[in-house]
XYZ file of N, CA and C in Angstrom:
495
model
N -7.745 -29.442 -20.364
C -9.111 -28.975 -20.405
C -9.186 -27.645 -19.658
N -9.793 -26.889 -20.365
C -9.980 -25.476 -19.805
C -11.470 -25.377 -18.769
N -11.181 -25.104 -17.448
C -12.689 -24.617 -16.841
C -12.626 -23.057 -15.681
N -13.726 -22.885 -15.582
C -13.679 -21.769 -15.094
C -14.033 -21.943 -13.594
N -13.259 -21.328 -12.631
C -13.205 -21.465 -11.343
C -14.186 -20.538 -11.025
N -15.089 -21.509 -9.672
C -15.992 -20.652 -9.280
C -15.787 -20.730 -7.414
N -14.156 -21.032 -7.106
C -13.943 -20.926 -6.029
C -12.578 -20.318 -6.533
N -11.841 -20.136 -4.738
C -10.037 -20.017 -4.711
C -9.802 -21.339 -4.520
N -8.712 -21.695 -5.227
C -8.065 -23.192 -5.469
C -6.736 -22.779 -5.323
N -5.960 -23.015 -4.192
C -4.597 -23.308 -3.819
C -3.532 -23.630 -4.847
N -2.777 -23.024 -4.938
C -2.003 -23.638 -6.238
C -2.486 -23.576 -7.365
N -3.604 -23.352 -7.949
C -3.915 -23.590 -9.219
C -4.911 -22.238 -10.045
N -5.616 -21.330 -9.047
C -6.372 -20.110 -9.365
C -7.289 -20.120 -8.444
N -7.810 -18.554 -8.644
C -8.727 -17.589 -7.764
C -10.162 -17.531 -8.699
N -11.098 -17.114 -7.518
C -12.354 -17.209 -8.452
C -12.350 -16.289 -9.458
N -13.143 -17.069 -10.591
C -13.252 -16.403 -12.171
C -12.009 -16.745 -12.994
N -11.021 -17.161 -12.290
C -9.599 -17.261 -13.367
C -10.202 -18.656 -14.463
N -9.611 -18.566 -15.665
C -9.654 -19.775 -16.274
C -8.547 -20.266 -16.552
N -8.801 -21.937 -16.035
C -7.528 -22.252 -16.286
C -6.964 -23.331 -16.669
N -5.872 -24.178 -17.135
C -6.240 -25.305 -17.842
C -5.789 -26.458 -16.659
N -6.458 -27.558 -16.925
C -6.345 -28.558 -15.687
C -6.453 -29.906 -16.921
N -5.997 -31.201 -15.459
C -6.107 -32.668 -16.206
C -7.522 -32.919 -16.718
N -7.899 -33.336 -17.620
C -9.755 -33.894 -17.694
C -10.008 -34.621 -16.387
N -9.498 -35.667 -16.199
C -9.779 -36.521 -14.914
C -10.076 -35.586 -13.544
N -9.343 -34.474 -13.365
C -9.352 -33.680 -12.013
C -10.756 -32.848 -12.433
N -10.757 -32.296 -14.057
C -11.820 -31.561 -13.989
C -13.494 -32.617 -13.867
N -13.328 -33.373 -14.190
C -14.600 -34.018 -14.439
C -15.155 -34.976 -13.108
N -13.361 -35.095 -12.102
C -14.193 -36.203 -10.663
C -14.133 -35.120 -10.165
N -13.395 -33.907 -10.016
C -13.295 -33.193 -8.906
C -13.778 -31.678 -9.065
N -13.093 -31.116 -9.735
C -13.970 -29.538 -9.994
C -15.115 -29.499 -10.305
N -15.340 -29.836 -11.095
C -16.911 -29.931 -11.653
C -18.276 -30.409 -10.752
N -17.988 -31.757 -10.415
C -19.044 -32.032 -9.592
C -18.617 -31.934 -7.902
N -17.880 -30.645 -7.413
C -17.780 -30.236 -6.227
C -18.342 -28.816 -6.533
N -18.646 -28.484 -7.642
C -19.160 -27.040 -7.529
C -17.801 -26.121 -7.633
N -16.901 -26.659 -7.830
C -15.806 -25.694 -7.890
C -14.864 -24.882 -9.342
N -15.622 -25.846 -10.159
C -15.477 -24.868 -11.780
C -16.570 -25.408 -12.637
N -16.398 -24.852 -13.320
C -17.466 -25.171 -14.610
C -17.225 -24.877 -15.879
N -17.627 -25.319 -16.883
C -17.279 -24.739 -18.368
C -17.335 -23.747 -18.602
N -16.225 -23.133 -19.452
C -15.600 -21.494 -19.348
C -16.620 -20.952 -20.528
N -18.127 -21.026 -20.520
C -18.695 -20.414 -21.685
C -19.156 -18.973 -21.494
N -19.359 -18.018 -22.500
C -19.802 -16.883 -22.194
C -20.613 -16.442 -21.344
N -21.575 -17.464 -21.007
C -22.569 -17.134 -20.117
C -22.045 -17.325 -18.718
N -21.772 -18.468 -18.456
C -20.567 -18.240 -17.228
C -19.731 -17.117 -17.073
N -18.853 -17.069 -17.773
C -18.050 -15.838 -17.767
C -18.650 -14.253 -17.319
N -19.819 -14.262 -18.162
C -20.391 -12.839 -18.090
C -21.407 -13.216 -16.368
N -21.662 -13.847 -15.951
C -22.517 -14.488 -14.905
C -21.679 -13.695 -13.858
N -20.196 -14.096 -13.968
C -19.567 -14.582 -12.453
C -18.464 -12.847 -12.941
N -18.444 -12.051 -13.596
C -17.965 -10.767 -14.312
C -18.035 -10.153 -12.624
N -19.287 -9.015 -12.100
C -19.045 -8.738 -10.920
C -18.604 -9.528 -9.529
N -19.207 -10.520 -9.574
C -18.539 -11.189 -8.368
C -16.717 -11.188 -8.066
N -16.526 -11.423 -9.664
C -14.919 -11.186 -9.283
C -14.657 -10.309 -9.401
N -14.726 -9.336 -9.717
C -14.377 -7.483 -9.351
C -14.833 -7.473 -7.623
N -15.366 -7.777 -7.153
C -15.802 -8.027 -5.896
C -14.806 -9.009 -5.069
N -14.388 -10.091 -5.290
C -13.249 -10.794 -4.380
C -12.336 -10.275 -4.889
N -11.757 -9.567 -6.149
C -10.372 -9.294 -6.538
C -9.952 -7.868 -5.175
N -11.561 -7.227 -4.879
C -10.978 -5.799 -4.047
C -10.863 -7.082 -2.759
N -11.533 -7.587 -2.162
C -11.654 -8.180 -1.323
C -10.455 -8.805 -0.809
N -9.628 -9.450 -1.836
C -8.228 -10.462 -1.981
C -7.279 -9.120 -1.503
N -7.244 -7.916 -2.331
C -6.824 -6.797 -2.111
C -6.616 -6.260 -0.404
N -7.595 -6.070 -0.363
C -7.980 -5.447 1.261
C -7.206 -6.574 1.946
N -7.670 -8.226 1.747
C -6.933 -8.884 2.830
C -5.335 -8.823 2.677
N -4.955 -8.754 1.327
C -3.242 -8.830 1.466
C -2.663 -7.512 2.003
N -3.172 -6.506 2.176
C -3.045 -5.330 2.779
C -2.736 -5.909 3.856
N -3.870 -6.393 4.817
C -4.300 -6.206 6.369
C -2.886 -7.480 6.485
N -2.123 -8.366 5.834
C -1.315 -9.431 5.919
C -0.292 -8.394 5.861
N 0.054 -7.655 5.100
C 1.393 -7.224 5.066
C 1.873 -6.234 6.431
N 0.491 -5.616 6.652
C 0.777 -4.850 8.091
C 0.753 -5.842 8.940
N -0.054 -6.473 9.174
C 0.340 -7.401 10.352
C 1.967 -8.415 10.428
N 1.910 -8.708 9.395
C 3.577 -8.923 8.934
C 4.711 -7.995 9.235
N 4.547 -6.353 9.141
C 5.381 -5.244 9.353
C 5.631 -5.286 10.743
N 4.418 -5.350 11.328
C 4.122 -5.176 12.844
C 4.814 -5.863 13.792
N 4.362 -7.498 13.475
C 5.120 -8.832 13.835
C 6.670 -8.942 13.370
N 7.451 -7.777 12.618
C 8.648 -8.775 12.360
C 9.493 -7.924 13.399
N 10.540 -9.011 14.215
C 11.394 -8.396 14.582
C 11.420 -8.199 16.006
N 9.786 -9.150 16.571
C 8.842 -8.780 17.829
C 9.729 -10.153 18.242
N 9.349 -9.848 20.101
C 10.619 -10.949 20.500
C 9.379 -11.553 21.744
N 8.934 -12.781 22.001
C 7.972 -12.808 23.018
C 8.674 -14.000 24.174
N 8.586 -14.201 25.328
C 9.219 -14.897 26.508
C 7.651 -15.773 26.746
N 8.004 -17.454 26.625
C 7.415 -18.128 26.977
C 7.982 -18.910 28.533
N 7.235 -19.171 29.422
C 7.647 -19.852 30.703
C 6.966 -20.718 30.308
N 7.715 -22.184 31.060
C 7.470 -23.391 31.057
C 8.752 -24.241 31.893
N 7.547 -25.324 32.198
C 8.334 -26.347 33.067
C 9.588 -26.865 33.052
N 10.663 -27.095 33.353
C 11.617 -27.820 32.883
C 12.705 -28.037 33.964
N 13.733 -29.511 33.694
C 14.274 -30.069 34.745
C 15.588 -29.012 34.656
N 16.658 -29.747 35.841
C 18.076 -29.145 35.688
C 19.069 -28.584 34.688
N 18.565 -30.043 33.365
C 19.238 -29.407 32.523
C 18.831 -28.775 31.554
N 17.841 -28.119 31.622
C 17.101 -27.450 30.943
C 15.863 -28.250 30.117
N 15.666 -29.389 29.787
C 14.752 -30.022 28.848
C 13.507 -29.310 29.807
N 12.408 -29.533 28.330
C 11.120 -29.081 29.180
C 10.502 -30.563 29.370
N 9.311 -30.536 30.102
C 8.380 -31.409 30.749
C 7.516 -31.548 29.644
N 7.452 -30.829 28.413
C 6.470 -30.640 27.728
C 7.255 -29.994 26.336
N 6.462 -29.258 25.567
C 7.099 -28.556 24.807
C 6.632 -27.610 23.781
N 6.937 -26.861 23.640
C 6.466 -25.415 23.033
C 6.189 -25.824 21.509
N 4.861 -25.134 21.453
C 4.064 -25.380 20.014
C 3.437 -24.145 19.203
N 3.246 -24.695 18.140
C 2.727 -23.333 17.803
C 1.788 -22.574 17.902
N 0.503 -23.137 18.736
C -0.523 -22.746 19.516
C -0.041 -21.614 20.730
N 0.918 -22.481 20.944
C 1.626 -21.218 22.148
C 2.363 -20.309 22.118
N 2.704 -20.614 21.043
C 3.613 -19.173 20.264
C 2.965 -18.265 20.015
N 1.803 -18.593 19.341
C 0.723 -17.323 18.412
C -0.049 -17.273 19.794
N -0.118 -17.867 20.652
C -1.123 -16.946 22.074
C -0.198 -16.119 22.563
N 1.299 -16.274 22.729
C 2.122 -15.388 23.245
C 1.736 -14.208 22.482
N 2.307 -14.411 21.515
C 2.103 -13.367 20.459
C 0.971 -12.355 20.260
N -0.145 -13.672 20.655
C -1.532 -12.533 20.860
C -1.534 -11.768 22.004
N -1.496 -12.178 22.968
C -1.441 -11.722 24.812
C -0.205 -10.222 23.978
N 1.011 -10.415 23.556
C 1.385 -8.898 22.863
C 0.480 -8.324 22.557
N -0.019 -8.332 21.842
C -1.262 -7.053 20.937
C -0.851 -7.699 19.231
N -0.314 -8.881 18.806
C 0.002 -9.213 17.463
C -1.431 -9.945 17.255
N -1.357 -9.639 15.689
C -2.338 -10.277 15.243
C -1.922 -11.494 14.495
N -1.675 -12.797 15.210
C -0.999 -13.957 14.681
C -2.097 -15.592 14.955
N -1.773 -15.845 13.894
C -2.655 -17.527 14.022
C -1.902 -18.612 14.396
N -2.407 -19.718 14.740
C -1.168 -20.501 15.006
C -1.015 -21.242 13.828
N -1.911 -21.433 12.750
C -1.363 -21.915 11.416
C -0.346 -20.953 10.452
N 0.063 -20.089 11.503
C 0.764 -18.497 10.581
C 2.013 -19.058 10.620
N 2.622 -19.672 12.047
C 3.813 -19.760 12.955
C 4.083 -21.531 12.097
N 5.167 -21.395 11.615
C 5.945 -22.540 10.878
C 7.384 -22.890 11.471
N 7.255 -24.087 12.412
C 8.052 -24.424 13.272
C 8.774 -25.668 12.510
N 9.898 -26.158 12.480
C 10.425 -27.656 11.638
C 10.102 -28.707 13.054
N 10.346 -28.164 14.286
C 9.710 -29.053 15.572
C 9.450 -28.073 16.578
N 8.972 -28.650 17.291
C 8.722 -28.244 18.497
C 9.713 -27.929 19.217
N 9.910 -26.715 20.391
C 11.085 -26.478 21.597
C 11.135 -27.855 22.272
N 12.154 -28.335 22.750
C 11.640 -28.559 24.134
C 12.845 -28.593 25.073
N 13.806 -27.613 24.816
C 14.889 -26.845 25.369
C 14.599 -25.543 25.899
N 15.195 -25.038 26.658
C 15.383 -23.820 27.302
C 15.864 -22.779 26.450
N 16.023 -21.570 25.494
C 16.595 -21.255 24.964
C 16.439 -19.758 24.114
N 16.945 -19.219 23.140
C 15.896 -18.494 22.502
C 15.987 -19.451 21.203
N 15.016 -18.731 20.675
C 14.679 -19.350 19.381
C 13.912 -18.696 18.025
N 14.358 -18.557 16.918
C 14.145 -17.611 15.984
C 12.690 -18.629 15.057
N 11.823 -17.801 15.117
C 10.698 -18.829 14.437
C 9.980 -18.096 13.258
N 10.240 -19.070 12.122
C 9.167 -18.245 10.841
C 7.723 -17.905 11.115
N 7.096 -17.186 10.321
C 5.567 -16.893 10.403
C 5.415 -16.682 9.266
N 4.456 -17.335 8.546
C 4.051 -17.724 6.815
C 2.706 -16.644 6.669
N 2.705 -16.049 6.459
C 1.646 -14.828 6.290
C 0.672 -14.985 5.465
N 1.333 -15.426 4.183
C 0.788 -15.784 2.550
C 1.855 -16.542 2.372
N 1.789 -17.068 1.179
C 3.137 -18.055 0.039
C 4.235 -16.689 -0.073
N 4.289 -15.703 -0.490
C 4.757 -15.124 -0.144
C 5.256 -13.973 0.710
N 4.814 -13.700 1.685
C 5.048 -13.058 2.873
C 5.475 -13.982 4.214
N 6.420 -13.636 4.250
C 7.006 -14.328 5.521
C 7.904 -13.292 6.422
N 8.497 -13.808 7.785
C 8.995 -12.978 8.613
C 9.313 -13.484 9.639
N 9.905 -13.163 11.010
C 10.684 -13.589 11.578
C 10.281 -13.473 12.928
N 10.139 -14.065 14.431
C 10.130 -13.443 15.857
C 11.410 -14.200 16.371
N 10.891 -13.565 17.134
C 12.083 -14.481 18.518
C 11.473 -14.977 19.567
N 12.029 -16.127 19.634
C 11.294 -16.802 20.959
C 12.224 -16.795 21.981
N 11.914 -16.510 23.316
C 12.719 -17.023 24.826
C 11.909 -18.087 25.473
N 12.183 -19.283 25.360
C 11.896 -19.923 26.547
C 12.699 -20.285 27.609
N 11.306 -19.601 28.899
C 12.671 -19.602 30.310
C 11.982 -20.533 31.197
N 12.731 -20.897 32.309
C 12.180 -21.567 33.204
C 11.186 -21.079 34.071
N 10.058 -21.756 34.049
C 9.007 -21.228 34.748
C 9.424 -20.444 36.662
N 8.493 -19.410 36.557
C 9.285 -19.031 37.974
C 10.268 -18.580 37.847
N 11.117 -18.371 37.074
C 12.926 -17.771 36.777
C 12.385 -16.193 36.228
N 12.718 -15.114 37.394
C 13.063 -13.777 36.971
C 14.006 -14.043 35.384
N 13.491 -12.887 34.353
C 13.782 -12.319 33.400
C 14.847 -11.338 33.310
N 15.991 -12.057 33.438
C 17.107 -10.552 33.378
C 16.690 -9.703 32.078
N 17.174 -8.193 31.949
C 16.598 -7.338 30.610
C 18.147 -7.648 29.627
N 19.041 -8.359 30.016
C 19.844 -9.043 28.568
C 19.407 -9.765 27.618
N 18.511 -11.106 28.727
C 17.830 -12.243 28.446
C 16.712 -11.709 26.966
N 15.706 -11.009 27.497
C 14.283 -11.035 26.997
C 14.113 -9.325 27.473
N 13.184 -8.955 26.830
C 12.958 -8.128 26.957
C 11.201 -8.495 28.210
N 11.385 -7.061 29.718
C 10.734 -7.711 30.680
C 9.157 -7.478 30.472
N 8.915 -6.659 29.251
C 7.214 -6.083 28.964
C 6.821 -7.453 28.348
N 7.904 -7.871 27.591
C 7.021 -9.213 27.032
C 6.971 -10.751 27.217
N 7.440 -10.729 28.813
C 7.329 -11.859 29.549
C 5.727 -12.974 29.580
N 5.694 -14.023 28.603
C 4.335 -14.801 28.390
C 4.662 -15.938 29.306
N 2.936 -16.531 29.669
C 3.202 -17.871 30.283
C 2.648 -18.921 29.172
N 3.200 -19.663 29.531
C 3.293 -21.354 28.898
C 1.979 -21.562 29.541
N 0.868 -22.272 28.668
C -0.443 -22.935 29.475
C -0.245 -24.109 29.354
């Protein structure tokens, strides 16, 4: 069944696209959520500027993603945190605390950006994705050191020494 999107739908289209879907999804779910409707001319011609309007809009934001992506790759940030003798932490590094490191830099990062498979909870460095878009991705570096432990300049670099909250 063909309907016309009057939202962005993940995986499946952007507003105004038409596109074909199960009947069952279109009739419990698009339809009576307000999120497509029957692809008739009058629709079509209805919703004509609005999407010339999110298409610049979609535009402008994948811009402002790819610089912030340029910016962020390659950036290396030092988290402190608790941890015993042999290095385990008391706790453990998340991605909330990654993207505040990252912010306290001057990056413009979310913590739903930062795509971790687990959590630290070693002493170490650590190389961590950042999902920008489906396709834009990129790379930092993480140091986590022991809280209180001077930063040799081999280790980490010493401008971008962050604390663990």
């Amino acid at each position: 069944m063909k309907v016309l999107l009057h939202a962005d739908v993940p995986k499946l289209g952007y507003f105004g696209d038409i596109v074909e879907v199960k009947v069952g999804y279109a009739r419990n779910y698009l339809i009576p959520q307000g999120i497509a409707v029957m692809p008739t001319k009058a629709n079509i011609k209805a919703i004509e500027e609005e999407r010339a309007r999110k298409v610049e809009v979609r535009r402008l934001q994948r811009e402002a993603l790819v610089k912030a992506a340029d910016r962020v790759a390659g950036a290396e940030v030092t988290i402190e945190a608790n941890a015993n003798e042999q290095g385990h932490l008391y706790g453990s590094i998340t991605e909330s605390m990654i993207a505040e490191a990252l912010q306290r830099a001057g990056y413009e990062v979310k913590s739903s950006q930062v795509k971790m498979a687990e959590h630290f909870t070693m002493l170490g460095s650590f190389t961590v994705p950042l999902r920008f878009a489906e396709d834009l991705t990129t790379e930092v570096k993480v140091w986590v050191v022991r809280e209180g432990q001077a930063v040799d300049s081999e280790q980490a670099p010493a401008e971008s020494t962050e604390t663990a909250e």
